[in-house]
Short mmCIF file of C-alpha atoms and ligand atoms in Angstrom, two decimals:
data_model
loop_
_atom_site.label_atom_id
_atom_site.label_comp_id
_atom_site.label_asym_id
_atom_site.label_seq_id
_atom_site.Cartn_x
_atom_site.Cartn_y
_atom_site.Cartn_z
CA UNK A 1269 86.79 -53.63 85.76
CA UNK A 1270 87.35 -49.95 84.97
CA UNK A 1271 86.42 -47.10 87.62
CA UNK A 1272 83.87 -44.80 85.76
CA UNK A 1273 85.97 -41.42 84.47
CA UNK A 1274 84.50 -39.23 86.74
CA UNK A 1275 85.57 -41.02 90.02
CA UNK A 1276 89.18 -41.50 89.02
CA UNK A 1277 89.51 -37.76 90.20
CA UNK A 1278 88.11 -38.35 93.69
CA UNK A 1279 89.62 -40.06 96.61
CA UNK A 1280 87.94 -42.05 99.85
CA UNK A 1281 87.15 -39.29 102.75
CA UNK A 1282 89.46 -39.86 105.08
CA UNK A 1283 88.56 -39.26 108.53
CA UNK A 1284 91.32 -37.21 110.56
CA UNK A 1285 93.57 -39.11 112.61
CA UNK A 1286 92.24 -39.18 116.21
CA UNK A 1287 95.12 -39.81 119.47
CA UNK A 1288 93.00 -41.42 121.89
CA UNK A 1289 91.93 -39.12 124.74
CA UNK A 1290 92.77 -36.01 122.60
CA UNK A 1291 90.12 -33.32 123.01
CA UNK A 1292 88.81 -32.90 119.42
CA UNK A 1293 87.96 -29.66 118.33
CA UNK A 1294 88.55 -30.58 115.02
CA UNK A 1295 85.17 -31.30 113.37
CA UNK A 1296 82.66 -28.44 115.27
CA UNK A 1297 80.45 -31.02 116.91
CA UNK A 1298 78.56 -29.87 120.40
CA UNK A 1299 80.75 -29.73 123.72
CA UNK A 1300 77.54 -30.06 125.71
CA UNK A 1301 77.20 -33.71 124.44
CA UNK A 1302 73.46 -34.41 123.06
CA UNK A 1303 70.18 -32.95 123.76
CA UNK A 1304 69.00 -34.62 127.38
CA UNK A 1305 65.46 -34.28 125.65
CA UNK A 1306 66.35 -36.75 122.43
CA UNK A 1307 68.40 -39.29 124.61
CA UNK A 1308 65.34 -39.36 127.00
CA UNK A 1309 63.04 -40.12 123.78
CA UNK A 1310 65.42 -42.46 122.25
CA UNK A 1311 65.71 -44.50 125.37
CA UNK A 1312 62.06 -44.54 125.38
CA UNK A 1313 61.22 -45.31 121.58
CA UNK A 1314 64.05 -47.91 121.08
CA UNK A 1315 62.47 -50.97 121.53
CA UNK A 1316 60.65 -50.20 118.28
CA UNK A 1317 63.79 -50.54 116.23
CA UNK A 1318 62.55 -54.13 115.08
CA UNK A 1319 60.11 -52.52 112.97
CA UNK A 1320 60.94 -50.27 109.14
CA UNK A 1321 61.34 -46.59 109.72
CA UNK A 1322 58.71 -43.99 108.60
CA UNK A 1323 60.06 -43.44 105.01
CA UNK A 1324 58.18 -40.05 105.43
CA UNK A 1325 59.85 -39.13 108.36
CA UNK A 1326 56.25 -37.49 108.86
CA UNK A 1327 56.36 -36.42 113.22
CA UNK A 1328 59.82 -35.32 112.53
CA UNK A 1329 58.41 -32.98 109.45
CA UNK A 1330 55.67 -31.78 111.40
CA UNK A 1331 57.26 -30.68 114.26
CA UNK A 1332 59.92 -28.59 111.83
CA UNK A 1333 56.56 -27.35 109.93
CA UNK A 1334 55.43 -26.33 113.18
CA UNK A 1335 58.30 -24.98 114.81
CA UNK A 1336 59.59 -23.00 111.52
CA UNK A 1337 56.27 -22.01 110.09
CA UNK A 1338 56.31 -23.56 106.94
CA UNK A 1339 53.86 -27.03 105.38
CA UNK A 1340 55.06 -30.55 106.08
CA UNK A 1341 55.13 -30.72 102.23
CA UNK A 1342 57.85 -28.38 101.99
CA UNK A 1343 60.35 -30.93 104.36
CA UNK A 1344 62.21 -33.04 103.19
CA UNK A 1345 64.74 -35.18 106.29
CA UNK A 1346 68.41 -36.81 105.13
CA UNK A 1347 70.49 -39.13 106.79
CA UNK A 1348 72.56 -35.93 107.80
CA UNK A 1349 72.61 -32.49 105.24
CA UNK A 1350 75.67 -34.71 103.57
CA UNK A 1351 72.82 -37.37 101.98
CA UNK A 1352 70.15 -33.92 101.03
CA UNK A 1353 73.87 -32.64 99.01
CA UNK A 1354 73.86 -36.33 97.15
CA UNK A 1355 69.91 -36.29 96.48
CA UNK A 1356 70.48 -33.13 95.00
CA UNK A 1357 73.03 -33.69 92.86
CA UNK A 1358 71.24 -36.88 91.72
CA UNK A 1359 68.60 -34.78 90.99
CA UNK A 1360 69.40 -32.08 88.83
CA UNK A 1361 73.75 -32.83 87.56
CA UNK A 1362 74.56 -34.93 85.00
CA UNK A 1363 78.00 -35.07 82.37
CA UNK A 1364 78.17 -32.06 80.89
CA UNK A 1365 76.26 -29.71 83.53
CA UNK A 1366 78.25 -27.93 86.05
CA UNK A 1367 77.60 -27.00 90.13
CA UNK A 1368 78.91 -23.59 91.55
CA UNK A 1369 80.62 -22.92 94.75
CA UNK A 1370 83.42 -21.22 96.51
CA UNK A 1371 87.28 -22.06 96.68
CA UNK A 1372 87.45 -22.22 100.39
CA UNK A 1373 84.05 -24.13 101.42
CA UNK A 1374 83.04 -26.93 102.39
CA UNK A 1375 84.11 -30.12 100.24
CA UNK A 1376 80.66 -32.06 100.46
CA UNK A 1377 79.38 -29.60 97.58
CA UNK A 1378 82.20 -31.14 95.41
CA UNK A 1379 81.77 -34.56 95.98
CA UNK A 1380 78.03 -34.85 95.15
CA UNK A 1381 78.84 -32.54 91.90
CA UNK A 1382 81.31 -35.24 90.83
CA UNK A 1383 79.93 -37.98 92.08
CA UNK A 1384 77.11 -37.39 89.36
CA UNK A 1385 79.51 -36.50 86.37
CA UNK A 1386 79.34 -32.58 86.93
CA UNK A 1387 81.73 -30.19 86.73
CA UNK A 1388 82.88 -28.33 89.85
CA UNK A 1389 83.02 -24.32 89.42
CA UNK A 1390 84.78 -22.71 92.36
CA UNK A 1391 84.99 -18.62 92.49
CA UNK A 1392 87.35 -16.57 94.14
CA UNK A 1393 86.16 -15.10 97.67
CA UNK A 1394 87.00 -11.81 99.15
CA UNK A 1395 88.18 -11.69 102.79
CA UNK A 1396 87.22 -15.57 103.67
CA UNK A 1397 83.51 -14.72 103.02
CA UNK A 1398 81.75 -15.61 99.26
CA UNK A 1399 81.59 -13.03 96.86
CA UNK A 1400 78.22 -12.95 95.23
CA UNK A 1401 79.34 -11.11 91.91
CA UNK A 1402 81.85 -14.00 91.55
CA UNK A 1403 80.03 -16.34 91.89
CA UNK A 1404 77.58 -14.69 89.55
CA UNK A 1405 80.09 -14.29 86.42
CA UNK A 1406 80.57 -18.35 86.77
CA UNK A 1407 77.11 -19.04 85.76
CA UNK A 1408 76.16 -20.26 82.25
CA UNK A 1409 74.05 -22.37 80.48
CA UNK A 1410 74.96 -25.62 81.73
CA UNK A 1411 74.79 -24.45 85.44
CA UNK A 1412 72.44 -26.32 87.22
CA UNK A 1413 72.97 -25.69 91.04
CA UNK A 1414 74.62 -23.11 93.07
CA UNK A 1415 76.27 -24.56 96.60
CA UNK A 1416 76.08 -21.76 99.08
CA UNK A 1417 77.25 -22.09 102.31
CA UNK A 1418 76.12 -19.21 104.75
CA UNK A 1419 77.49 -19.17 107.50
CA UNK A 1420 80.74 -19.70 105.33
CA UNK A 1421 82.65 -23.43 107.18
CA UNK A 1422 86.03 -23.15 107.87
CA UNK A 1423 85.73 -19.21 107.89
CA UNK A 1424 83.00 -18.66 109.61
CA UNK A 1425 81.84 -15.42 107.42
CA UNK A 1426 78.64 -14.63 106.45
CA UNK A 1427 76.63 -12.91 103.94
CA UNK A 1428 73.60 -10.45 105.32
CA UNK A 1429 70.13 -10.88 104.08
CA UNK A 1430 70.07 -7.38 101.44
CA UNK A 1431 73.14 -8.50 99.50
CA UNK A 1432 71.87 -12.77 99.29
CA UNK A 1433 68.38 -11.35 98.38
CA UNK A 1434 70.34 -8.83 95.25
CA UNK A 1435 72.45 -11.96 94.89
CA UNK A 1436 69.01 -14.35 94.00
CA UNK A 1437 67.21 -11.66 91.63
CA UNK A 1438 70.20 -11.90 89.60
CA UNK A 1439 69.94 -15.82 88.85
CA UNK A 1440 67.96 -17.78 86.93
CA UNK A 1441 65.20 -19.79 87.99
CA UNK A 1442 66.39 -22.62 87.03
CA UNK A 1443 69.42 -23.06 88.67
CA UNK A 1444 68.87 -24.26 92.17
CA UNK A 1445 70.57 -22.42 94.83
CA UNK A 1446 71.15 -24.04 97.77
CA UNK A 1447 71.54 -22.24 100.89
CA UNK A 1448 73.26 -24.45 103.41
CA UNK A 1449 72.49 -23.08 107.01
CA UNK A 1450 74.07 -25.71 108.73
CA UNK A 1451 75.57 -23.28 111.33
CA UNK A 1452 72.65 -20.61 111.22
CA UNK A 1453 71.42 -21.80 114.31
CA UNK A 1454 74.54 -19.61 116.01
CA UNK A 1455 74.38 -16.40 113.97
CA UNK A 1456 74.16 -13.41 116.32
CA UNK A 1457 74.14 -10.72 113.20
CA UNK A 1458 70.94 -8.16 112.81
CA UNK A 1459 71.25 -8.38 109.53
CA UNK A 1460 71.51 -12.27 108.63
CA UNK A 1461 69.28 -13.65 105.79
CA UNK A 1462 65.82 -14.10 107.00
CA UNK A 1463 65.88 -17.72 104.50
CA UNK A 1464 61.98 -18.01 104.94
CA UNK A 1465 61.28 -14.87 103.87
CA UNK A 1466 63.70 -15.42 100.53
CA UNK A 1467 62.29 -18.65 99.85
CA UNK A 1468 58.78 -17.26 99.90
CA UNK A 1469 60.16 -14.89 96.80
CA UNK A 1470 62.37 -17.24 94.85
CA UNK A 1471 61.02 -20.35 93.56
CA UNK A 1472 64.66 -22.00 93.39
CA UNK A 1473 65.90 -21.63 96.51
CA UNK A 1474 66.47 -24.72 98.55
CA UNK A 1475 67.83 -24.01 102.38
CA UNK A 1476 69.73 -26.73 104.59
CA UNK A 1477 70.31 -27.29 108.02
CA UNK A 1478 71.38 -29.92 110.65
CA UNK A 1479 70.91 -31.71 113.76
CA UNK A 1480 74.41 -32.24 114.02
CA UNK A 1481 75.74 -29.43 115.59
CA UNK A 1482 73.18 -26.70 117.85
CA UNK A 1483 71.41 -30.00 118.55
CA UNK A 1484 74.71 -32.15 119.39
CA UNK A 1485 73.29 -35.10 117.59
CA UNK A 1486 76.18 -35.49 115.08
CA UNK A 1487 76.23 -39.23 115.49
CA UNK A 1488 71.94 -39.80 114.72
CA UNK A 1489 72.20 -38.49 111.20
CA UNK A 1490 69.67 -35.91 111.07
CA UNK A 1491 69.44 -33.25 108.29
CA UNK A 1492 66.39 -31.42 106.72
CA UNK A 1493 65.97 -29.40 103.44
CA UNK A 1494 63.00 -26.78 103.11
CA UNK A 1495 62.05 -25.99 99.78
CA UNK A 1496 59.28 -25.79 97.09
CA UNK A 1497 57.36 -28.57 97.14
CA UNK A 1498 57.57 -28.93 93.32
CA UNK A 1499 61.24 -28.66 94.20
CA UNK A 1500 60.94 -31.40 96.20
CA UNK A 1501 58.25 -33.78 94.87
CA UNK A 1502 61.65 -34.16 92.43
CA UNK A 1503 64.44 -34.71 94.58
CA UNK A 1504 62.12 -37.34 96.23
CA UNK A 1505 62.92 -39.73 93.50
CA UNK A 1506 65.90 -39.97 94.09
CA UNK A 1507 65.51 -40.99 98.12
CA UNK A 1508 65.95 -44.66 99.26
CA UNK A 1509 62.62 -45.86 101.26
CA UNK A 1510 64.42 -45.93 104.59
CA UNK A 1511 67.01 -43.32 104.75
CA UNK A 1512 66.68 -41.82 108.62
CA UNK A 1513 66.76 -44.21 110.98
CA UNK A 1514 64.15 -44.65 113.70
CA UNK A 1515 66.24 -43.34 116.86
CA UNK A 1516 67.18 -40.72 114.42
CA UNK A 1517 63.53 -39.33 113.90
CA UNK A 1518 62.86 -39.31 117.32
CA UNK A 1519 65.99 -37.49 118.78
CA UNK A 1520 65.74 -35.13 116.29
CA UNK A 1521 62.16 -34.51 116.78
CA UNK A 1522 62.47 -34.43 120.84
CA UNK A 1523 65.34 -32.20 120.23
CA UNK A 1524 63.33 -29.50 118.54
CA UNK A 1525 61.74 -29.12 121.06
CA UNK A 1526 64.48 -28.80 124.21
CA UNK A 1527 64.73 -25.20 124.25
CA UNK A 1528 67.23 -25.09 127.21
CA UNK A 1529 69.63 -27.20 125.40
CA UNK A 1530 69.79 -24.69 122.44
CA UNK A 1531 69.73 -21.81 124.57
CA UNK A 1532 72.49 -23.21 126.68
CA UNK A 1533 74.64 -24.19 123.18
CA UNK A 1534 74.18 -20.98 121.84
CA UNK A 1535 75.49 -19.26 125.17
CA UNK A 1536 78.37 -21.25 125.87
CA UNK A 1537 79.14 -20.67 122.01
CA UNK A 1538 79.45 -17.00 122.49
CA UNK A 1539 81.15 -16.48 125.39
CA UNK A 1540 83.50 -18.87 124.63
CA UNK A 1541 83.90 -16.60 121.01
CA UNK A 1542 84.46 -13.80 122.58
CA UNK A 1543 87.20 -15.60 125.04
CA UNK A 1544 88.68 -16.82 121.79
CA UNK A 1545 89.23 -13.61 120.18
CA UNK A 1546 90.55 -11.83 123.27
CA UNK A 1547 93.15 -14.18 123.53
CA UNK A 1548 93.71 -14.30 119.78
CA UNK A 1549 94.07 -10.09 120.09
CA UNK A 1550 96.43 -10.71 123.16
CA UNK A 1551 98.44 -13.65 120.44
CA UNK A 1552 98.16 -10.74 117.56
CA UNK A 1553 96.54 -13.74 115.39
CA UNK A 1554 94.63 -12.64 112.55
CA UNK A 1555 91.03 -14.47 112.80
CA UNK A 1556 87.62 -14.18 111.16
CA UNK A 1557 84.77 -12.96 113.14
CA UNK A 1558 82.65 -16.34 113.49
CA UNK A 1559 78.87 -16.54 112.82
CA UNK A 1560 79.15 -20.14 113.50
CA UNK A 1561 80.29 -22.58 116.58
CA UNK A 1562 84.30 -22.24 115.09
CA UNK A 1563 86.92 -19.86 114.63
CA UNK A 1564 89.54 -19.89 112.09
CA UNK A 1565 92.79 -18.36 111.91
CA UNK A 1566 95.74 -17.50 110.57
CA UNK A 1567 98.82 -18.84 112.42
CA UNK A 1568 101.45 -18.12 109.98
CA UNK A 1569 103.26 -21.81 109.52
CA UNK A 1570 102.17 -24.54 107.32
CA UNK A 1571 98.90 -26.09 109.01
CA UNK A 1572 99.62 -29.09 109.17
CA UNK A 1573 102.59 -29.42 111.09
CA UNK A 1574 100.48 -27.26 114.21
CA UNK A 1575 97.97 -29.69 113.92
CA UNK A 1576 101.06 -32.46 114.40
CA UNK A 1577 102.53 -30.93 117.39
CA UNK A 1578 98.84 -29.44 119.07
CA UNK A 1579 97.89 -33.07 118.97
CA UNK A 1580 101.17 -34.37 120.65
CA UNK A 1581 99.93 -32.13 123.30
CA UNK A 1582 96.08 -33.96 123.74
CA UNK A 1583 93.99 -31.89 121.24
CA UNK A 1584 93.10 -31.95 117.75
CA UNK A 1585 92.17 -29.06 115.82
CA UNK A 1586 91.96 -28.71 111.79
CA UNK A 1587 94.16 -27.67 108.98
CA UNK A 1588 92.64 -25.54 106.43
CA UNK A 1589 95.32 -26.77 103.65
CA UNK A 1590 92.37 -29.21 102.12
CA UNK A 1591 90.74 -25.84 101.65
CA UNK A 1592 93.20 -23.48 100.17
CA UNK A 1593 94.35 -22.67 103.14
CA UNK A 1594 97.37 -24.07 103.53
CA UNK A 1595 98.36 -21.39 107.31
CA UNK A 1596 94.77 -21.20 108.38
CA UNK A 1597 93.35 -23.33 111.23
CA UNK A 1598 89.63 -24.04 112.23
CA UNK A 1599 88.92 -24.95 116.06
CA UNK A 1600 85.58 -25.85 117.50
CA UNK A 1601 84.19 -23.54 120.45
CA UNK A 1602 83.74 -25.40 123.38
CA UNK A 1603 83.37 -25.12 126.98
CA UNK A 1604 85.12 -22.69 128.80
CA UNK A 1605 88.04 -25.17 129.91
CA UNK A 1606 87.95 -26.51 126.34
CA UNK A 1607 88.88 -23.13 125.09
CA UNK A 1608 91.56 -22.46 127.69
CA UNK A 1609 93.11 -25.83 127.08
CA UNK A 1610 93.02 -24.80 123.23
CA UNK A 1611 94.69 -21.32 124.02
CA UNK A 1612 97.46 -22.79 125.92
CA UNK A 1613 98.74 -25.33 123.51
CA UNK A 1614 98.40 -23.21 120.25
CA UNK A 1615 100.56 -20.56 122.40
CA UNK A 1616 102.88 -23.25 123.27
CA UNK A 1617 103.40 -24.89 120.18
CA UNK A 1618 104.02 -21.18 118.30
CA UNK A 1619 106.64 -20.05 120.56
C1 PLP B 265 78.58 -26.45 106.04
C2 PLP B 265 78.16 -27.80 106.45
N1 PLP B 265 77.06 -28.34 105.92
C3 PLP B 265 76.65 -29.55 106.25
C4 PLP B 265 77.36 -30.31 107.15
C5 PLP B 265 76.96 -31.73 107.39
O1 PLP B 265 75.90 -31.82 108.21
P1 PLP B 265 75.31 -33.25 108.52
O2 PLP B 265 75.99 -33.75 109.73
O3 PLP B 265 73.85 -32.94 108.74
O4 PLP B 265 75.51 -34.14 107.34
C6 PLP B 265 78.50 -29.81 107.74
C7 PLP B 265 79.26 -30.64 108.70
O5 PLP B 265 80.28 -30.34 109.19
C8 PLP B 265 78.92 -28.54 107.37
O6 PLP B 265 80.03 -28.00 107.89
#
């Protein structure tokens, strides 16, 4: 047998090493646990699991139609925002074509570009954040989808809503630009992208977010794309029948709704920020300003050997080197005695 050409440059995703009973900050999933709301629903709905999921995912739609103000029509639910980055690329890459992104993002964009025979394009970013007019000078004819990921993971960074909305005028309709919100739900700035109001001017726009993380429901599998519906009556094709599980609809859809839980995440999230980047001030650590539920930083010693020696010491955290940053480190904001227990150790460990 011989491996197809384009996966011989690709490796299995290996999932970081875990020491059992080490608090992992390493992969910015919720410190409050789940939504009470979706366990309460999944306990309730889960002796229907003999039956086929809705392949339509249609409650779950609704409720984001509903709750975001847009048609049913213009949802479309994953098995995570990982499976809507594969449908895409399905979609619209094939050999020859290329995807754009940046250097220091993250690597999902990649993978579903390969995976499908395109080429991966990654421009240069200024200050940890993506530079539009980098990006930009990548494009040409055989672009077919732009990966943008806003707020930026592992930095953080974001772009505000004038300078995405110059960024869109400037590309061509048919290149899809995908706007990956997955951390959105956190963004304190004034001036972040309103994404509905873009989409309602630019035909190719495609936004993505997740239950996995304001929603702590990392584990169901729950993603959702909002776009077109032309744009999606397309990337439908490519969808298996069954693709988000039954529990899966249900959490996600109960969790919409708990508006404590969010409140509460986004809270705890930015007090715990602002704890963060005192103590970082008090460290002198450089750091990026986080619009997300993670901070990373620059600790000025190959990343990961801190990782090593933090997790000796009950806590894992991530090394940027996988991302071009080979002194950098990313760690998940948790609860207050999460982020003191973080604090302690990285000062331990760099003395
Ligand atoms: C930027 C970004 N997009 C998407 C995802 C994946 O989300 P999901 O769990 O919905 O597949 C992540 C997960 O870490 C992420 O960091």
């Amino acid at each position: 047998m011989k491996m197809k050409s384009n996966l011989s440059q690709m490796i299995p995703y290996k999932p970081g090493v875990l020491k059992e009973g080490a608090l992992k900050l390493s992969s910015n999933e919720n410190r409050l646990g789940p939504s009470p709301k979706a366990i309460e629903a999944i306990l309730h709905g889960i002796n229907n699991v003999n039956i086929y999921p809705d392949g339509t995912c249609r409650i779950l739609r609704e409720a984001l139609a509903e709750k975001l103000g847009y048609k049913r029509e213009n949802i479309i639910v994953g098995n995570g925002s990982d499976e809507l980055m594969t449908l895409i690329a399905a979609t619209y890459v094939s050999h020859g074509d290329n995807a754009i992104t940046a250097v220091s993002t993250f690597s999902e964009y990649t993978f579903a570009t390969i995976l499908f025979s395109g080429e991966i394009q990654k421009a240069e970013m200024t200050e940890g954040t993506f530079d539009p007019a980098k990006i930009l000078a990548l494009i040409n004819s055989n672009t077919k989808i732009i990966y943008f990921c806003n707020p930026n993971n592992p930095t953080g960074t974001y772009i505000n809503h004038n300078d995405l909305d110059d960024m869109l005028k400037k590309i061509p309709h048919d290149i899809l630009f995908v706007l990956d919100e997955a951390y959105a739900d956190y963004s304190d700035a004034l001036d972040f992208p309103d994404s509905k109001q873009l989409l309602e001017k630019y035909p190719n726009l495609m936004i993505l977010r997740t239950f996995s993380k304001i929603y702590g429901l990392a584990g169901l599998r729950v993603g959702y794309g909002i776009a077109r519906e032309e744009v999606l009556e397309e990337i439908l094709v490519t969808k298996q029948p069954f693709n988000v599980n039954t529990p899966a609809q249900i959490g996600a859809t109960a969790a919409l709704s708990d508006d404590d839980f969010y409140r509460r995440s986004r809270e705890m999230n930015s007090i715990g920020k602002r704890f963060i980047y005192d103590e970082l001030d008090r460290l002198e650590l450089k750091y990026y300003e986080s619009q997300a539920n993670f901070v990373c930083l620059y600790i000025g010693m190959d990343s990961k050997v801190l990782f090593q020696q933090m997790m000796d010491q009950g806590i894992t955290i991530r090394p940027l080197t996988s991302f071009g940053l080979e002194q950098w480190i990313r760690v998940t904001v948790g609860t207050e005695e999460d982020n003191r227990l973080f604090i302690r150790i990285l000062e331990n460990t760099l003395k």
